[in-house]
Amino acid sequence: MEENHKPDFDSIKHLTPYEQEYWSARELAPLLGYSRWENFETAIRRSITACKQVNQIEDDHFKGVTRTVQAGKGAQREIKDYLLSRFACYLIAQNGDPRKSEIAHAQAYFAVAARTYEITQLREEQEKRLKLRERVSESNKKLSEAAYNAGVLTRNFGVFQNAGYRGLYNEMGVDEIKAYKGIDAKEDILDRMGRAELAANEFRITQTEEKLRKDGIIGQSRAMDTHYDIGRKVRKTIEEIGGTMPENLPPETSIKPLLDERRKNRKKLASPKTTPAQVSLWGESEPENKDENSQE
């Protein structure tokens, strides 16, 4: 195939209602130089084997479907097809006939595109985790205010926070959770949480704050008992839906460097000398977040 006639794989890309991309095997075959479906399906079967060998779920990447097409004299017949993920297309290119120039183009396209997609997904995942981490910080500040109004003394905020952790983490406080997960004692435990764990703690925090305010709870002991009880109920909900208990979720790489970078960039944005070139990927013009009294 001539250089200026490279197959246009983007032109046959489809999107699901959930914005997930996929390719039809029937549409992909001719772009890879296959005129006979039987030969192309052989490459697909080899790719499915390769998919399983790297512990990927076949149906996540090779979804078998049936299509109805027009036959002679207005008749219709059903044919087999596959809806292919980007990873599936990459595997097919790797397992296709290497003598075909189209296969070489496909290998280059899907290898580069797959890596680009992987980097984009990682960046999006980091951004989601970062925003959730900041929301937890803001929620913790509001919870501390509600606890103070309920009668929790400032010097006991750490004990109050631990009550919620003990309820959610099966009687483990912050220090015990860190030891259990192998997190350094000096690290902020929230900085090592992934999205699922942060979300569970955000729910615990917001629901405790709401109950303290709505029920007008007064008294340090009652406030701590409330925090513990909410933690237990969140834990029970996770158990009922078959989720992983928070203490068993693996710690993530610390997100603190990204938090520090974002906060630094916000300060630059607030400065009249700031130029767009000084703002990194993570910079946004939002108020800086800090956890309450440095408590976790």
PDB file of C-alpha atoms in Angstrom:
ATOM      1  CA  MET A   1       0.000   0.000   0.000  1.00  0.00           C
ATOM      2  CA  GLU A   2       1.361   3.410  -0.958  1.00  0.00           C
ATOM      3  CA  GLU A   3       2.394   5.860   1.751  1.00  0.00           C
ATOM      4  CA  ASN A   4      -0.360   8.284   0.754  1.00  0.00           C
ATOM      5  CA  HIS A   5      -2.962   5.518   0.849  1.00  0.00           C
ATOM      6  CA  LYS A   6      -2.586   4.360   4.422  1.00  0.00           C
ATOM      7  CA  PRO A   7      -5.753   2.771   5.848  1.00  0.00           C
ATOM      8  CA  ASP A   8      -7.862   5.271   7.762  1.00  0.00           C
ATOM      9  CA  PHE A   9      -8.735   3.419  10.952  1.00  0.00           C
ATOM     10  CA  ASP A  10     -10.332   6.479  12.519  1.00  0.00           C
ATOM     11  CA  SER A  11     -12.933   6.605   9.749  1.00  0.00           C
ATOM     12  CA  ILE A  12     -14.487   3.301  10.865  1.00  0.00           C
ATOM     13  CA  LYS A  13     -14.285   3.939  14.605  1.00  0.00           C
ATOM     14  CA  HIS A  14     -17.613   3.854  16.467  1.00  0.00           C
ATOM     15  CA  LEU A  15     -18.671   5.129  19.892  1.00  0.00           C
ATOM     16  CA  THR A  16     -21.108   3.516  22.317  1.00  0.00           C
ATOM     17  CA  PRO A  17     -23.706   5.686  24.130  1.00  0.00           C
ATOM     18  CA  TYR A  18     -21.153   5.751  26.970  1.00  0.00           C
ATOM     19  CA  GLU A  19     -18.454   7.248  24.696  1.00  0.00           C
ATOM     20  CA  GLN A  20     -16.470   4.000  24.529  1.00  0.00           C
ATOM     21  CA  GLU A  21     -14.743   3.455  21.195  1.00  0.00           C
ATOM     22  CA  TYR A  22     -14.914   0.235  19.212  1.00  0.00           C
ATOM     23  CA  TRP A  23     -14.377  -1.150  15.711  1.00  0.00           C
ATOM     24  CA  SER A  24     -16.413  -3.640  13.670  1.00  0.00           C
ATOM     25  CA  ALA A  25     -14.345  -6.654  12.598  1.00  0.00           C
ATOM     26  CA  ARG A  26     -16.220  -6.746   9.286  1.00  0.00           C
ATOM     27  CA  GLU A  27     -15.239  -3.148   8.567  1.00  0.00           C
ATOM     28  CA  LEU A  28     -11.693  -3.615   9.818  1.00  0.00           C
ATOM     29  CA  ALA A  29     -10.907  -6.706   7.735  1.00  0.00           C
ATOM     30  CA  PRO A  30     -10.553  -5.002   4.321  1.00  0.00           C
ATOM     31  CA  LEU A  31      -8.422  -2.232   5.815  1.00  0.00           C
ATOM     32  CA  LEU A  32      -6.042  -4.930   7.005  1.00  0.00           C
ATOM     33  CA  GLY A  33      -5.872  -6.498   3.549  1.00  0.00           C
ATOM     34  CA  TYR A  34      -8.244  -9.421   4.193  1.00  0.00           C
ATOM     35  CA  SER A  35     -10.777 -10.230   1.478  1.00  0.00           C
ATOM     36  CA  ARG A  36     -11.906 -13.545   3.001  1.00  0.00           C
ATOM     37  CA  TRP A  37     -13.680 -13.431   6.351  1.00  0.00           C
ATOM     38  CA  GLU A  38     -12.533 -16.965   7.213  1.00  0.00           C
ATOM     39  CA  ASN A  39      -8.884 -15.896   7.068  1.00  0.00           C
ATOM     40  CA  PHE A  40      -9.527 -12.801   9.148  1.00  0.00           C
ATOM     41  CA  GLU A  41     -11.426 -14.785  11.765  1.00  0.00           C
ATOM     42  CA  THR A  42      -8.371 -17.025  12.131  1.00  0.00           C
ATOM     43  CA  ALA A  43      -6.371 -13.922  13.108  1.00  0.00           C
ATOM     44  CA  ILE A  44      -9.152 -12.944  15.527  1.00  0.00           C
ATOM     45  CA  ARG A  45      -9.057 -16.364  17.201  1.00  0.00           C
ATOM     46  CA  ARG A  46      -5.281 -16.106  17.654  1.00  0.00           C
ATOM     47  CA  SER A  47      -5.765 -12.650  19.158  1.00  0.00           C
ATOM     48  CA  ILE A  48      -8.391 -13.922  21.603  1.00  0.00           C
ATOM     49  CA  THR A  49      -5.901 -16.528  22.801  1.00  0.00           C
ATOM     50  CA  ALA A  50      -3.282 -13.809  23.271  1.00  0.00           C
ATOM     51  CA  CYS A  51      -5.855 -11.711  25.144  1.00  0.00           C
ATOM     52  CA  LYS A  52      -6.500 -14.529  27.615  1.00  0.00           C
ATOM     53  CA  GLN A  53      -2.787 -15.119  28.077  1.00  0.00           C
ATOM     54  CA  VAL A  54      -2.368 -11.600  29.481  1.00  0.00           C
ATOM     55  CA  ASN A  55      -5.301 -12.152  31.872  1.00  0.00           C
ATOM     56  CA  GLN A  56      -7.772  -9.925  30.031  1.00  0.00           C
ATOM     57  CA  ILE A  57     -11.463 -10.803  29.824  1.00  0.00           C
ATOM     58  CA  GLU A  58     -12.361 -11.853  26.269  1.00  0.00           C
ATOM     59  CA  ASP A  59     -15.806 -10.215  26.225  1.00  0.00           C
ATOM     60  CA  ASP A  60     -14.348  -6.887  27.279  1.00  0.00           C
ATOM     61  CA  HIS A  61     -12.408  -6.716  24.006  1.00  0.00           C
ATOM     62  CA  PHE A  62     -13.971  -9.189  21.540  1.00  0.00           C
ATOM     63  CA  LYS A  63     -17.761  -9.031  21.713  1.00  0.00           C
ATOM     64  CA  GLY A  64     -19.358 -11.471  19.279  1.00  0.00           C
ATOM     65  CA  VAL A  65     -22.513 -10.162  17.567  1.00  0.00           C
ATOM     66  CA  THR A  66     -24.772 -11.085  14.665  1.00  0.00           C
ATOM     67  CA  ARG A  67     -25.562  -8.631  11.857  1.00  0.00           C
ATOM     68  CA  THR A  68     -28.285  -8.760   9.242  1.00  0.00           C
ATOM     69  CA  VAL A  69     -27.187  -7.899   5.683  1.00  0.00           C
ATOM     70  CA  GLN A  70     -28.927  -7.731   2.347  1.00  0.00           C
ATOM     71  CA  ALA A  71     -28.569 -10.803   0.124  1.00  0.00           C
ATOM     72  CA  GLY A  72     -29.648 -11.305  -3.480  1.00  0.00           C
ATOM     73  CA  LYS A  73     -33.191 -10.479  -4.644  1.00  0.00           C
ATOM     74  CA  GLY A  74     -34.035  -8.528  -1.504  1.00  0.00           C
ATOM     75  CA  ALA A  75     -33.361 -11.419   0.842  1.00  0.00           C
ATOM     76  CA  GLN A  76     -31.570 -10.976   4.130  1.00  0.00           C
ATOM     77  CA  ARG A  77     -29.092 -13.157   5.925  1.00  0.00           C
ATOM     78  CA  GLU A  78     -27.266 -13.054   9.219  1.00  0.00           C
ATOM     79  CA  ILE A  79     -23.494 -12.877   9.455  1.00  0.00           C
ATOM     80  CA  LYS A  80     -21.091 -13.062  12.363  1.00  0.00           C
ATOM     81  CA  ASP A  81     -19.176  -9.986  13.495  1.00  0.00           C
ATOM     82  CA  TYR A  82     -17.108  -8.824  16.444  1.00  0.00           C
ATOM     83  CA  LEU A  83     -17.102  -5.471  18.197  1.00  0.00           C
ATOM     84  CA  LEU A  84     -13.454  -4.834  18.936  1.00  0.00           C
ATOM     85  CA  SER A  85     -11.794  -2.631  21.537  1.00  0.00           C
ATOM     86  CA  ARG A  86      -8.649  -0.684  20.694  1.00  0.00           C
ATOM     87  CA  PHE A  87      -6.646  -3.338  22.539  1.00  0.00           C
ATOM     88  CA  ALA A  88      -8.321  -6.066  20.461  1.00  0.00           C
ATOM     89  CA  CYS A  89      -7.399  -4.254  17.251  1.00  0.00           C
ATOM     90  CA  TYR A  90      -3.826  -3.996  18.456  1.00  0.00           C
ATOM     91  CA  LEU A  91      -3.709  -7.742  19.148  1.00  0.00           C
ATOM     92  CA  ILE A  92      -5.193  -8.527  15.725  1.00  0.00           C
ATOM     93  CA  ALA A  93      -2.555  -6.366  14.057  1.00  0.00           C
ATOM     94  CA  GLN A  94       0.117  -8.220  16.008  1.00  0.00           C
ATOM     95  CA  ASN A  95      -1.328 -11.598  15.011  1.00  0.00           C
ATOM     96  CA  GLY A  96      -2.161 -10.743  11.397  1.00  0.00           C
ATOM     97  CA  ASP A  97      -0.308 -11.756   8.238  1.00  0.00           C
ATOM     98  CA  PRO A  98       3.035  -9.871   8.469  1.00  0.00           C
ATOM     99  CA  ARG A  99       3.392 -10.016   4.661  1.00  0.00           C
ATOM    100  CA  LYS A 100       0.531  -7.552   4.277  1.00  0.00           C
ATOM    101  CA  SER A 101       1.593  -3.909   4.190  1.00  0.00           C
ATOM    102  CA  GLU A 102      -1.742  -3.000   5.772  1.00  0.00           C
ATOM    103  CA  ILE A 103      -0.821  -5.046   8.851  1.00  0.00           C
ATOM    104  CA  ALA A 104       2.390  -3.066   9.287  1.00  0.00           C
ATOM    105  CA  HIS A 105       0.420   0.210   9.169  1.00  0.00           C
ATOM    106  CA  ALA A 106      -2.096  -1.179  11.661  1.00  0.00           C
ATOM    107  CA  GLN A 107       0.636  -2.276  14.056  1.00  0.00           C
ATOM    108  CA  ALA A 108       2.114   1.201  14.049  1.00  0.00           C
ATOM    109  CA  TYR A 109      -1.267   2.958  14.356  1.00  0.00           C
ATOM    110  CA  PHE A 110      -2.745   0.872  17.167  1.00  0.00           C
ATOM    111  CA  ALA A 111       0.519   0.633  19.112  1.00  0.00           C
ATOM    112  CA  VAL A 112       0.937   4.426  19.181  1.00  0.00           C
ATOM    113  CA  ALA A 113      -2.778   5.067  19.641  1.00  0.00           C
ATOM    114  CA  ALA A 114      -3.025   2.498  22.431  1.00  0.00           C
ATOM    115  CA  ARG A 115      -0.154   4.121  24.310  1.00  0.00           C
ATOM    116  CA  THR A 116      -1.623   7.592  23.803  1.00  0.00           C
ATOM    117  CA  TYR A 117      -4.981   6.339  25.032  1.00  0.00           C
ATOM    118  CA  GLU A 118      -3.347   4.694  28.050  1.00  0.00           C
ATOM    119  CA  ILE A 119      -1.566   7.936  28.987  1.00  0.00           C
ATOM    120  CA  THR A 120      -4.788   9.929  28.564  1.00  0.00           C
ATOM    121  CA  GLN A 121      -6.712   7.477  30.753  1.00  0.00           C
ATOM    122  CA  LEU A 122      -4.015   7.629  33.429  1.00  0.00           C
ATOM    123  CA  ARG A 123      -4.079  11.417  33.387  1.00  0.00           C
ATOM    124  CA  GLU A 124      -7.868  11.476  33.658  1.00  0.00           C
ATOM    125  CA  GLU A 125      -7.764   8.980  36.520  1.00  0.00           C
ATOM    126  CA  GLN A 126      -5.219  11.120  38.373  1.00  0.00           C
ATOM    127  CA  GLU A 127      -7.356  14.206  37.857  1.00  0.00           C
ATOM    128  CA  LYS A 128     -10.466  12.471  39.206  1.00  0.00           C
ATOM    129  CA  ARG A 129      -8.554  11.218  42.236  1.00  0.00           C
ATOM    130  CA  LEU A 130      -7.075  14.663  42.827  1.00  0.00           C
ATOM    131  CA  LYS A 131     -10.465  16.382  42.744  1.00  0.00           C
ATOM    132  CA  LEU A 132     -11.931  13.776  45.083  1.00  0.00           C
ATOM    133  CA  ARG A 133      -9.005  14.176  47.468  1.00  0.00           C
ATOM    134  CA  GLU A 134      -9.610  17.919  47.594  1.00  0.00           C
ATOM    135  CA  ARG A 135     -13.335  17.416  48.168  1.00  0.00           C
ATOM    136  CA  VAL A 136     -12.518  15.204  51.151  1.00  0.00           C
ATOM    137  CA  SER A 137     -10.319  17.972  52.559  1.00  0.00           C
ATOM    138  CA  GLU A 138     -13.131  20.497  52.222  1.00  0.00           C
ATOM    139  CA  SER A 139     -15.646  18.073  53.734  1.00  0.00           C
ATOM    140  CA  ASN A 140     -13.294  17.422  56.667  1.00  0.00           C
ATOM    141  CA  LYS A 141     -13.145  21.150  57.410  1.00  0.00           C
ATOM    142  CA  LYS A 142     -16.943  21.332  57.480  1.00  0.00           C
ATOM    143  CA  LEU A 143     -17.100  18.239  59.684  1.00  0.00           C
ATOM    144  CA  SER A 144     -14.631  19.794  62.132  1.00  0.00           C
ATOM    145  CA  GLU A 145     -16.797  22.907  62.316  1.00  0.00           C
ATOM    146  CA  ALA A 146     -19.894  20.800  63.016  1.00  0.00           C
ATOM    147  CA  ALA A 147     -17.984  18.791  65.634  1.00  0.00           C
ATOM    148  CA  TYR A 148     -16.804  21.987  67.322  1.00  0.00           C
ATOM    149  CA  ASN A 149     -20.367  23.297  67.438  1.00  0.00           C
ATOM    150  CA  ALA A 150     -21.441  19.970  68.944  1.00  0.00           C
ATOM    151  CA  GLY A 151     -18.938  20.419  71.772  1.00  0.00           C
ATOM    152  CA  VAL A 152     -15.838  18.535  70.607  1.00  0.00           C
ATOM    153  CA  LEU A 153     -12.812  20.298  72.083  1.00  0.00           C
ATOM    154  CA  THR A 154     -10.094  21.332  69.647  1.00  0.00           C
ATOM    155  CA  ARG A 155      -7.514  19.173  71.406  1.00  0.00           C
ATOM    156  CA  ASN A 156      -9.769  16.148  70.889  1.00  0.00           C
ATOM    157  CA  PHE A 157     -10.356  16.556  67.139  1.00  0.00           C
ATOM    158  CA  GLY A 158      -7.875  13.748  66.456  1.00  0.00           C
ATOM    159  CA  VAL A 159      -9.819  11.388  68.721  1.00  0.00           C
ATOM    160  CA  PHE A 160     -13.058  12.464  67.065  1.00  0.00           C
ATOM    161  CA  GLN A 161     -11.615  11.735  63.607  1.00  0.00           C
ATOM    162  CA  ASN A 162     -10.339   8.359  64.782  1.00  0.00           C
ATOM    163  CA  ALA A 163     -13.858   7.405  65.906  1.00  0.00           C
ATOM    164  CA  GLY A 164     -15.055   7.596  62.307  1.00  0.00           C
ATOM    165  CA  TYR A 165     -12.083   5.639  61.022  1.00  0.00           C
ATOM    166  CA  ARG A 166     -12.617   2.936  63.642  1.00  0.00           C
ATOM    167  CA  GLY A 167     -16.221   2.534  62.566  1.00  0.00           C
ATOM    168  CA  LEU A 168     -15.339   2.289  58.883  1.00  0.00           C
ATOM    169  CA  TYR A 169     -12.110   0.293  59.222  1.00  0.00           C
ATOM    170  CA  ASN A 170     -13.223  -2.457  61.611  1.00  0.00           C
ATOM    171  CA  GLU A 171     -11.944  -0.889  64.840  1.00  0.00           C
ATOM    172  CA  MET A 172      -8.674   0.384  63.368  1.00  0.00           C
ATOM    173  CA  GLY A 173      -7.606   3.970  63.954  1.00  0.00           C
ATOM    174  CA  VAL A 174      -5.353   5.998  61.670  1.00  0.00           C
ATOM    175  CA  ASP A 175      -2.056   4.661  63.052  1.00  0.00           C
ATOM    176  CA  GLU A 176      -3.275   1.063  62.855  1.00  0.00           C
ATOM    177  CA  ILE A 177      -4.517   1.521  59.286  1.00  0.00           C
ATOM    178  CA  LYS A 178      -1.133   2.934  58.253  1.00  0.00           C
ATOM    179  CA  ALA A 179       0.679   0.022  59.868  1.00  0.00           C
ATOM    180  CA  TYR A 180      -1.700  -2.484  58.263  1.00  0.00           C
ATOM    181  CA  LYS A 181      -1.184  -0.984  54.804  1.00  0.00           C
ATOM    182  CA  GLY A 182       2.529  -0.283  55.167  1.00  0.00           C
ATOM    183  CA  ILE A 183       2.119   3.509  54.981  1.00  0.00           C
ATOM    184  CA  ASP A 184       4.775   5.661  56.609  1.00  0.00           C
ATOM    185  CA  ALA A 185       3.613   7.107  59.917  1.00  0.00           C
ATOM    186  CA  LYS A 186       4.470  10.659  58.768  1.00  0.00           C
ATOM    187  CA  GLU A 187       2.290  10.483  55.651  1.00  0.00           C
ATOM    188  CA  ASP A 188      -1.264  11.799  55.449  1.00  0.00           C
ATOM    189  CA  ILE A 189      -3.396   8.697  55.066  1.00  0.00           C
ATOM    190  CA  LEU A 190      -5.756  10.507  52.691  1.00  0.00           C
ATOM    191  CA  ASP A 191      -2.904  11.124  50.245  1.00  0.00           C
ATOM    192  CA  ARG A 192      -2.448   7.365  49.810  1.00  0.00           C
ATOM    193  CA  MET A 193      -6.096   6.525  49.157  1.00  0.00           C
ATOM    194  CA  GLY A 194      -7.433   5.587  45.739  1.00  0.00           C
ATOM    195  CA  ARG A 195     -10.786   6.802  44.436  1.00  0.00           C
ATOM    196  CA  ALA A 196     -12.900   4.014  45.954  1.00  0.00           C
ATOM    197  CA  GLU A 197     -11.429   4.515  49.410  1.00  0.00           C
ATOM    198  CA  LEU A 198     -11.640   8.298  49.201  1.00  0.00           C
ATOM    199  CA  ALA A 199     -15.282   8.042  48.133  1.00  0.00           C
ATOM    200  CA  ALA A 200     -16.125   5.805  51.105  1.00  0.00           C
ATOM    201  CA  ASN A 201     -14.499   8.278  53.480  1.00  0.00           C
ATOM    202  CA  GLU A 202     -16.169  11.262  51.836  1.00  0.00           C
ATOM    203  CA  PHE A 203     -19.540   9.579  52.389  1.00  0.00           C
ATOM    204  CA  ARG A 204     -18.656   8.900  56.038  1.00  0.00           C
ATOM    205  CA  ILE A 205     -17.566  12.498  56.549  1.00  0.00           C
ATOM    206  CA  THR A 206     -20.488  14.220  54.828  1.00  0.00           C
ATOM    207  CA  GLN A 207     -23.105  12.011  56.459  1.00  0.00           C
ATOM    208  CA  THR A 208     -21.628  12.576  59.925  1.00  0.00           C
ATOM    209  CA  GLU A 209     -21.576  16.333  59.407  1.00  0.00           C
ATOM    210  CA  GLU A 210     -25.197  16.262  58.198  1.00  0.00           C
ATOM    211  CA  LYS A 211     -26.366  14.227  61.193  1.00  0.00           C
ATOM    212  CA  LEU A 212     -24.540  16.381  63.731  1.00  0.00           C
ATOM    213  CA  ARG A 213     -26.177  19.499  62.317  1.00  0.00           C
ATOM    214  CA  LYS A 214     -29.628  18.126  61.504  1.00  0.00           C
ATOM    215  CA  ASP A 215     -30.105  16.300  64.825  1.00  0.00           C
ATOM    216  CA  GLY A 216     -28.563  19.107  66.850  1.00  0.00           C
ATOM    217  CA  ILE A 217     -26.256  16.676  68.626  1.00  0.00           C
ATOM    218  CA  ILE A 218     -24.552  18.230  71.633  1.00  0.00           C
ATOM    219  CA  GLY A 219     -21.799  16.669  73.701  1.00  0.00           C
ATOM    220  CA  GLN A 220     -18.347  15.392  72.878  1.00  0.00           C
ATOM    221  CA  SER A 221     -19.122  11.744  73.603  1.00  0.00           C
ATOM    222  CA  ARG A 222     -22.344  11.808  71.580  1.00  0.00           C
ATOM    223  CA  ALA A 223     -20.555  13.396  68.632  1.00  0.00           C
ATOM    224  CA  MET A 224     -17.847  10.740  68.690  1.00  0.00           C
ATOM    225  CA  ASP A 225     -20.415   7.949  68.989  1.00  0.00           C
ATOM    226  CA  THR A 226     -22.273   9.416  66.018  1.00  0.00           C
ATOM    227  CA  HIS A 227     -19.115   9.494  63.924  1.00  0.00           C
ATOM    228  CA  TYR A 228     -18.356   5.885  64.847  1.00  0.00           C
ATOM    229  CA  ASP A 229     -21.904   4.736  64.065  1.00  0.00           C
ATOM    230  CA  ILE A 230     -21.900   6.427  60.654  1.00  0.00           C
ATOM    231  CA  GLY A 231     -18.581   4.747  59.874  1.00  0.00           C
ATOM    232  CA  ARG A 232     -20.048   1.345  60.797  1.00  0.00           C
ATOM    233  CA  LYS A 233     -23.089   1.917  58.599  1.00  0.00           C
ATOM    234  CA  VAL A 234     -20.958   2.914  55.617  1.00  0.00           C
ATOM    235  CA  ARG A 235     -18.917  -0.234  56.160  1.00  0.00           C
ATOM    236  CA  LYS A 236     -22.063  -2.356  56.297  1.00  0.00           C
ATOM    237  CA  THR A 237     -23.281  -0.821  53.028  1.00  0.00           C
ATOM    238  CA  ILE A 238     -19.977  -1.695  51.329  1.00  0.00           C
ATOM    239  CA  GLU A 239     -20.304  -5.240  52.643  1.00  0.00           C
ATOM    240  CA  GLU A 240     -23.901  -5.578  51.420  1.00  0.00           C
ATOM    241  CA  ILE A 241     -23.043  -4.562  47.846  1.00  0.00           C
ATOM    242  CA  GLY A 242     -20.053  -6.894  47.764  1.00  0.00           C
ATOM    243  CA  GLY A 243     -17.404  -4.188  47.773  1.00  0.00           C
ATOM    244  CA  THR A 244     -13.850  -4.447  49.059  1.00  0.00           C
ATOM    245  CA  MET A 245     -13.457  -3.427  52.668  1.00  0.00           C
ATOM    246  CA  PRO A 246     -11.470  -0.162  52.873  1.00  0.00           C
ATOM    247  CA  GLU A 247      -8.635  -1.657  54.909  1.00  0.00           C
ATOM    248  CA  ASN A 248      -8.099  -4.196  52.120  1.00  0.00           C
ATOM    249  CA  LEU A 249      -7.862  -1.608  49.343  1.00  0.00           C
ATOM    250  CA  PRO A 250      -4.181  -1.233  48.392  1.00  0.00           C
ATOM    251  CA  PRO A 251      -2.529   2.127  49.038  1.00  0.00           C
ATOM    252  CA  GLU A 252      -1.913   4.263  45.968  1.00  0.00           C
ATOM    253  CA  THR A 253       1.151   6.318  45.159  1.00  0.00           C
ATOM    254  CA  SER A 254       1.029   9.499  47.227  1.00  0.00           C
ATOM    255  CA  ILE A 255      -0.950  12.243  45.540  1.00  0.00           C
ATOM    256  CA  LYS A 256       0.741  14.908  47.668  1.00  0.00           C
ATOM    257  CA  PRO A 257       3.136  16.061  44.903  1.00  0.00           C
ATOM    258  CA  LEU A 258       0.160  16.777  42.634  1.00  0.00           C
ATOM    259  CA  LEU A 259      -1.654  18.573  45.456  1.00  0.00           C
ATOM    260  CA  ASP A 260       1.414  20.681  46.195  1.00  0.00           C
ATOM    261  CA  GLU A 261       1.830  21.502  42.505  1.00  0.00           C
ATOM    262  CA  ARG A 262      -1.803  22.534  42.153  1.00  0.00           C
ATOM    263  CA  ARG A 263      -1.641  24.745  45.221  1.00  0.00           C
ATOM    264  CA  LYS A 264       1.551  26.371  43.966  1.00  0.00           C
ATOM    265  CA  ASN A 265      -0.068  27.042  40.605  1.00  0.00           C
ATOM    266  CA  ARG A 266      -3.093  28.609  42.283  1.00  0.00           C
ATOM    267  CA  LYS A 267      -0.788  31.022  44.044  1.00  0.00           C
ATOM    268  CA  LYS A 268       0.742  31.869  40.678  1.00  0.00           C
ATOM    269  CA  LEU A 269      -2.723  32.436  39.228  1.00  0.00           C
ATOM    270  CA  ALA A 270      -3.460  34.819  42.076  1.00  0.00           C
ATOM    271  CA  SER A 271      -0.314  36.793  41.279  1.00  0.00           C
ATOM    272  CA  PRO A 272      -0.564  39.611  38.672  1.00  0.00           C
ATOM    273  CA  LYS A 273       2.756  38.422  37.221  1.00  0.00           C
ATOM    274  CA  THR A 274       1.362  34.991  36.358  1.00  0.00           C
ATOM    275  CA  THR A 275       1.267  34.019  32.698  1.00  0.00           C
ATOM    276  CA  PRO A 276      -0.535  31.013  31.209  1.00  0.00           C
ATOM    277  CA  ALA A 277       2.837  29.388  30.465  1.00  0.00           C
ATOM    278  CA  GLN A 278       3.509  29.200  34.201  1.00  0.00           C
ATOM    279  CA  VAL A 279       0.457  27.059  34.881  1.00  0.00           C
ATOM    280  CA  SER A 280       0.902  23.297  34.678  1.00  0.00           C
ATOM    281  CA  LEU A 281      -1.591  20.648  33.627  1.00  0.00           C
ATOM    282  CA  TRP A 282      -3.004  20.488  37.132  1.00  0.00           C
ATOM    283  CA  GLY A 283      -3.419  24.235  37.693  1.00  0.00           C
ATOM    284  CA  GLU A 284      -6.939  25.543  38.307  1.00  0.00           C
ATOM    285  CA  SER A 285      -8.236  28.786  39.761  1.00  0.00           C
ATOM    286  CA  GLU A 286      -9.896  27.314  42.823  1.00  0.00           C
ATOM    287  CA  PRO A 287      -9.366  28.105  46.518  1.00  0.00           C
ATOM    288  CA  GLU A 288      -6.656  26.155  48.299  1.00  0.00           C
ATOM    289  CA  ASN A 289      -7.802  23.192  50.400  1.00  0.00           C
ATOM    290  CA  LYS A 290      -6.298  22.101  53.668  1.00  0.00           C
ATOM    291  CA  ASP A 291      -7.381  19.400  56.091  1.00  0.00           C
ATOM    292  CA  GLU A 292      -8.683  20.490  59.421  1.00  0.00           C
ATOM    293  CA  ASN A 293      -5.889  21.337  61.880  1.00  0.00           C
ATOM    294  CA  SER A 294      -3.663  18.899  59.976  1.00  0.00           C
ATOM    295  CA  GLN A 295      -5.782  16.055  61.292  1.00  0.00           C
ATOM    296  CA  GLU A 296      -6.360  13.109  58.947  1.00  0.00           C
TER     297      GLU A 296
END
